[in-house]
Steps between C-alpha positions, in 0.01 A plus 500: 500500500730240347294509177625857451865394477630595156694258286869511592709715265738308273802625691373322811608166350852637462511607864323203657661189352469130580308428821487872572238546228230282657578645843468855370162419345385341826623797703312739271183305579571515873557875490188566294285264708580460871738796486222738401241345731733542799597854409862432403449619144256764381231386254614759247845339497374168361514606132861613563611199703750385238670820390476711815559225754640167379730623224594819680615294799660220297745732326646593839670160480745657255654683797506203738828303523493121482451267797417768755278522805238766430254658742194675360410771753129573543423229246124564492359295213843357420614779271782482411614216731282216374556597138877500554476155658311379193749629242812432706497150652871546583422749778333452836227751583361609835168682478496730802157641579348616832126457424344160563245511217781565255728226633211254479455591133874471438514158664215379284674630188830331589320170558287527186796595281720231658787739561768328705731802508267724703418555865233731639601688811254710696643809665656840446847549361632662818406191701756292310791743495805312622314168501465435128746600227445517125694575183224701334192688621218593263210735559217641292278792605586446866641833619712796391867413462619674816263290710560183300873525564440476875312175452708337229864573583501318838382187316781507244851362525781740426502533121136391477261690277167674543294503179215745546245518220417864440316703242535850363618641834796263530765767439326738741482235772865419452591867543273539804665201670854632456545568870365160602722328244807678629429426866424135422844445353377358169756431229298616201150612408384531142207483260473184292267442207388144419261332260593684181306346212282306744300762691411855403623711657795300640489447875706737713685372805703672765791269575681556829806296594538464876828590662617425850201516730532791746526398864169505679216405263552124517411335827495131564189344643414164649156505343455245227386587149126515480376347175132565433270255677800371687680330214707560193339432166691286260833603640822373356 
């Protein structure tokens, strides 16, 4: 499948600079090869791996503050989490994914790309509520916003941000989640457009800033974090 990867568009060199360029090329090969074979990326997505996946995820970095701890919920094939780790070496990224076959792929990618700012953590978001805390949570095609809020907000510090990649239904999802947003005590929730001049159409995010966490959802646990295969991958 990797022979079907198109040449990167010129704008890709503007987005992926320095060491990020070679890592992006290598990640494209991993997605189009092992990623397709293992069912993490559809074969029909290979010709669109640069514009629909790598670039579309990379521009999310425009909305990510510097030097933050980011958790990518339901990371899947590492989109957008691995791409953000590639373009933003200043941040630390936790790829949170419950399925073993996906965490194995993610571990192999982290090792192959020599990313020292990434850990792979196997589990569901609700398992780590109150046990891990992050500045930013990202998610792409994981769940509708009202459900995603229940998973992401307990992982965020007060003032932390959820960046949910959404498509044409972003405004509708935001309206549908109004009740959940209100009951969760969030500070703000808005649509953000990123990637102007780099991807067409620009990527649409729903950005939610966490407020004070309501009493009840967070519960402490004595269980230790459960990295995939019993270890963290290239942790800090």
